[in-house]
Short mmCIF file of C-alpha atoms in Angstrom, two decimals:
data_model
loop_
_atom_site.label_atom_id
_atom_site.label_comp_id
_atom_site.label_asym_id
_atom_site.label_seq_id
_atom_site.Cartn_x
_atom_site.Cartn_y
_atom_site.Cartn_z
CA MET A 2 23.69 89.93 17.64
CA GLU A 3 25.36 87.12 19.57
CA SER A 4 21.96 86.13 21.04
CA LEU A 5 20.68 85.31 17.53
CA VAL A 6 23.58 83.05 16.51
CA ILE A 7 22.51 80.02 18.58
CA PRO A 8 18.81 80.05 17.50
CA ALA A 9 19.89 80.56 13.88
CA PHE A 10 22.29 77.61 14.16
CA ILE A 11 19.51 75.41 15.62
CA LEU A 12 17.17 76.47 12.81
CA VAL A 13 19.75 75.53 10.16
CA VAL A 14 20.35 72.10 11.78
CA VAL A 15 16.59 71.37 11.98
CA ALA A 16 16.05 72.46 8.36
CA ALA A 17 18.90 70.19 7.21
CA GLY A 18 17.43 67.27 9.20
CA VAL A 19 14.00 67.80 7.64
CA ALA A 20 15.50 67.99 4.14
CA LEU A 21 17.47 64.75 4.66
CA GLY A 22 14.38 63.01 6.07
CA ALA A 23 12.24 64.12 3.12
CA ARG A 24 14.91 62.92 0.71
CA ALA A 25 15.08 59.50 2.38
CA ILE A 26 11.28 59.13 2.31
CA SER A 27 11.23 60.15 -1.35
CA ARG A 28 13.83 57.50 -2.19
CA ARG A 29 11.84 54.82 -0.33
CA LEU A 30 8.65 55.75 -2.15
CA LYS A 31 10.39 55.62 -5.51
CA ALA A 32 11.96 52.26 -4.69
CA SER A 33 8.66 50.76 -3.55
CA ALA A 34 6.88 52.15 -6.63
CA ALA A 35 9.53 50.61 -8.87
CA ALA A 36 9.25 47.27 -7.05
CA GLY A 37 5.46 47.43 -7.30
CA ALA A 38 5.65 48.09 -11.03
CA THR A 39 7.75 44.99 -11.61
CA ALA A 40 5.71 42.70 -9.33
CA PRO A 41 2.64 41.32 -11.07
CA ALA A 42 -0.70 42.19 -9.52
CA SER A 43 -2.21 38.75 -9.15
CA ASP A 44 -5.72 37.60 -8.48
CA PRO A 45 -6.08 36.27 -4.90
CA VAL A 46 -7.78 33.09 -6.13
CA GLU A 47 -4.92 32.43 -8.56
CA LEU A 48 -2.42 33.23 -5.80
CA ALA A 49 -4.17 30.70 -3.54
CA ARG A 50 -4.09 28.04 -6.27
CA ALA A 51 -0.40 28.63 -6.95
CA ALA A 52 0.40 28.62 -3.22
CA ALA A 53 -1.47 25.36 -2.64
CA ALA A 54 0.35 23.74 -5.56
CA LYS A 55 3.70 24.35 -3.83
CA LEU A 56 2.74 22.30 -0.75
CA THR A 57 2.90 18.59 -0.11
CA GLU A 58 -0.21 16.86 1.19
CA ASP A 59 1.09 16.87 4.78
CA GLN A 60 2.14 20.54 4.61
CA HIS A 61 -1.24 21.44 3.10
CA ARG A 62 -3.08 19.65 5.91
CA ARG A 63 -0.93 21.22 8.66
CA LEU A 64 -1.23 24.70 7.13
CA TYR A 65 -5.02 24.56 7.04
CA ALA A 66 -5.08 23.17 10.58
CA LEU A 67 -3.10 26.22 11.74
CA ILE A 68 -5.39 28.58 9.80
CA ALA A 69 -8.46 26.93 11.35
CA GLN A 70 -6.97 27.35 14.81
CA GLY A 71 -6.35 31.05 14.15
CA GLN A 72 -2.56 30.68 14.29
CA ALA A 73 -1.72 32.91 11.34
CA MET A 74 1.91 33.50 12.34
CA ALA A 75 2.58 29.76 12.65
CA ALA A 76 0.88 29.18 9.28
CA ILE A 77 3.07 31.86 7.66
CA LYS A 78 6.16 30.31 9.24
CA LEU A 79 5.18 26.85 7.97
CA TYR A 80 4.62 28.14 4.43
CA TYR A 81 7.85 30.18 4.57
CA GLU A 82 9.91 27.14 5.59
CA ALA A 83 8.15 24.74 3.22
CA THR A 84 8.51 26.83 0.07
CA ASP A 85 11.55 29.05 0.68
CA ALA A 86 9.38 32.00 -0.39
CA GLY A 87 10.06 35.43 1.00
CA LEU A 88 8.32 36.50 4.20
CA ARG A 89 5.96 38.88 2.41
CA ALA A 90 5.18 36.28 -0.24
CA ALA A 91 4.45 33.73 2.52
CA ARG A 92 2.16 36.20 4.28
CA ASP A 93 0.29 36.97 1.06
CA ALA A 94 0.02 33.29 0.15
CA VAL A 95 -1.35 32.29 3.56
CA GLY A 96 -3.82 35.19 3.42
CA ALA A 97 -5.00 34.06 0.00
CA LEU A 98 -5.24 30.43 1.13
CA ALA A 99 -7.31 31.48 4.16
CA ALA A 100 -9.64 33.66 2.08
CA HIS A 101 -9.96 31.18 -0.80
CA PRO A 102 -9.54 27.62 0.55
CA GLN A 103 -7.98 25.21 -1.90
CA PRO A 104 -8.27 21.43 -1.81
CA TYR A 105 -5.06 19.44 -1.97
CA ARG A 106 -4.33 18.27 -5.49
CA THR A 107 -1.59 16.03 -6.71
CA PRO A 108 0.23 17.50 -9.73
CA ALA A 109 -1.70 15.19 -12.08
CA SER A 110 -5.08 16.12 -10.58
CA ALA A 111 -4.19 19.83 -10.74
CA GLU A 112 -3.75 19.54 -14.51
CA ALA A 113 -7.04 17.66 -14.77
CA ALA A 114 -8.76 20.36 -12.70
CA GLN A 115 -7.46 23.05 -15.07
CA GLU A 116 -8.92 21.12 -17.99
CA SER A 117 -12.24 20.60 -16.18
CA ASP A 118 -12.47 24.34 -15.39
CA ASP A 119 -12.91 24.94 -19.11
CA ASP A 120 -15.88 22.56 -19.19
CA ASP A 121 -19.31 24.22 -18.83
CA THR A 122 -20.98 21.38 -16.96
CA PRO A 123 -20.61 21.54 -13.17
CA GLN A 124 -18.98 18.60 -11.46
CA ARG A 125 -21.05 16.59 -8.95
CA PHE A 126 -19.31 15.78 -5.68
CA PRO A 127 -20.01 12.77 -3.44
CA TYR A 128 -21.14 15.08 -0.61
CA ARG A 129 -23.60 17.96 -0.16
CA TYR A 130 -22.06 21.34 0.51
CA ARG A 131 -24.01 23.80 2.67
CA ALA A 132 -23.54 27.53 2.23
CA ILE A 133 -25.31 29.82 4.70
CA ALA A 134 -25.69 33.60 4.46
CA SER A 135 -27.48 35.80 6.96
CA LYS A 136 -28.02 39.44 7.72
CA GLY A 137 -30.05 40.45 10.75
CA ASP A 138 -33.02 38.10 11.09
CA VAL A 139 -32.86 36.88 7.48
CA THR A 140 -30.99 33.64 6.80
CA ARG A 141 -30.69 31.73 3.54
CA GLU A 142 -29.11 28.34 2.91
CA VAL A 143 -27.99 26.67 -0.30
CA SER A 144 -27.24 22.96 -0.22
CA SER A 145 -25.85 21.28 -3.30
CA ASN A 146 -23.57 18.47 -4.38
CA MET A 147 -22.22 20.72 -7.16
CA LEU A 148 -20.64 23.19 -4.70
CA ASN A 149 -17.39 23.02 -2.75
CA ASP A 150 -15.15 25.52 -0.93
CA GLU A 151 -13.35 26.56 -4.10
CA ILE A 152 -16.52 27.23 -6.11
CA TYR A 153 -18.22 29.00 -3.22
CA GLY A 154 -15.07 31.09 -2.73
CA ARG A 155 -15.23 32.16 -6.38
CA ILE A 156 -18.91 33.09 -5.99
CA ARG A 157 -18.12 35.16 -2.87
CA THR A 158 -15.25 36.86 -4.69
CA LEU A 159 -17.57 37.79 -7.55
CA ALA A 160 -20.11 39.18 -5.08
CA ARG A 161 -17.49 41.18 -3.18
CA SER A 162 -16.07 42.62 -6.38
CA GLY A 163 -19.53 43.98 -7.24
CA ASP A 164 -20.53 41.43 -9.88
CA THR A 165 -23.66 40.28 -8.04
CA GLU A 166 -25.35 39.13 -11.24
CA GLY A 167 -22.36 36.98 -12.19
CA ALA A 168 -22.27 35.55 -8.65
CA ALA A 169 -25.99 34.76 -8.75
CA THR A 170 -25.64 33.10 -12.17
CA ALA A 171 -22.71 30.99 -10.95
CA LEU A 172 -24.68 29.99 -7.85
CA THR A 173 -27.66 28.85 -9.93
CA ARG A 174 -25.30 26.89 -12.19
CA HIS A 175 -23.88 25.00 -9.21
CA SER A 176 -27.12 24.42 -7.32
CA ASP A 177 -30.79 23.73 -7.85
CA ILE A 178 -32.11 27.17 -6.89
CA THR A 179 -33.72 29.82 -9.08
CA LEU A 180 -32.00 33.02 -10.14
CA LYS A 181 -34.28 35.02 -7.82
CA GLN A 182 -33.31 32.85 -4.84
CA ALA A 183 -29.64 33.15 -5.81
CA ARG A 184 -29.91 36.96 -5.93
CA GLU A 185 -31.48 36.96 -2.45
CA PHE A 186 -28.66 34.75 -1.16
CA ILE A 187 -25.94 36.92 -2.74
CA ALA A 188 -27.51 40.06 -1.24
CA LEU A 189 -27.02 38.56 2.23
CA LEU A 190 -23.28 37.91 1.84
CA ASP A 191 -21.17 40.13 4.06
CA ASP A 192 -19.30 42.90 2.29
#
């Protein structure tokens, strides 16, 4: 009987440890679910716009220079220090800014851009924007002075979300290509 006391004691200690571990994990999951329920699920494009609006022109330029150089940690640190956002918020903001590039806008021009977004006529820019998509041996290019990084980012987001028809329509609106050519271009975008 004495030979069973030690293994039984070890079994009780292990069972208690497992129960405490499961309880701690359960509490963490409940806490993260509650935090997730209160945090708004935002659109990455809107997150990028809001993040860009918090930066000065110099900070905006330096942040995009770091992103272009592949220095994500330095970009997150710069955004974190510039905005006093939390570390996770800075990481999410830099990720959104990298995925959906935003031009620098002064506060007055940001309001004007919001008003011009409601307008149905595309804006013409003083430069030609080139968008290139390829898959295998097939390559397509769209060149237009009605496209920029922001508009092309929206078109890519539509395509990635599965709205290929909406992406093709937006591309034809902001370029001089046919709907058929736009569909071919959208089909080549990486998933």
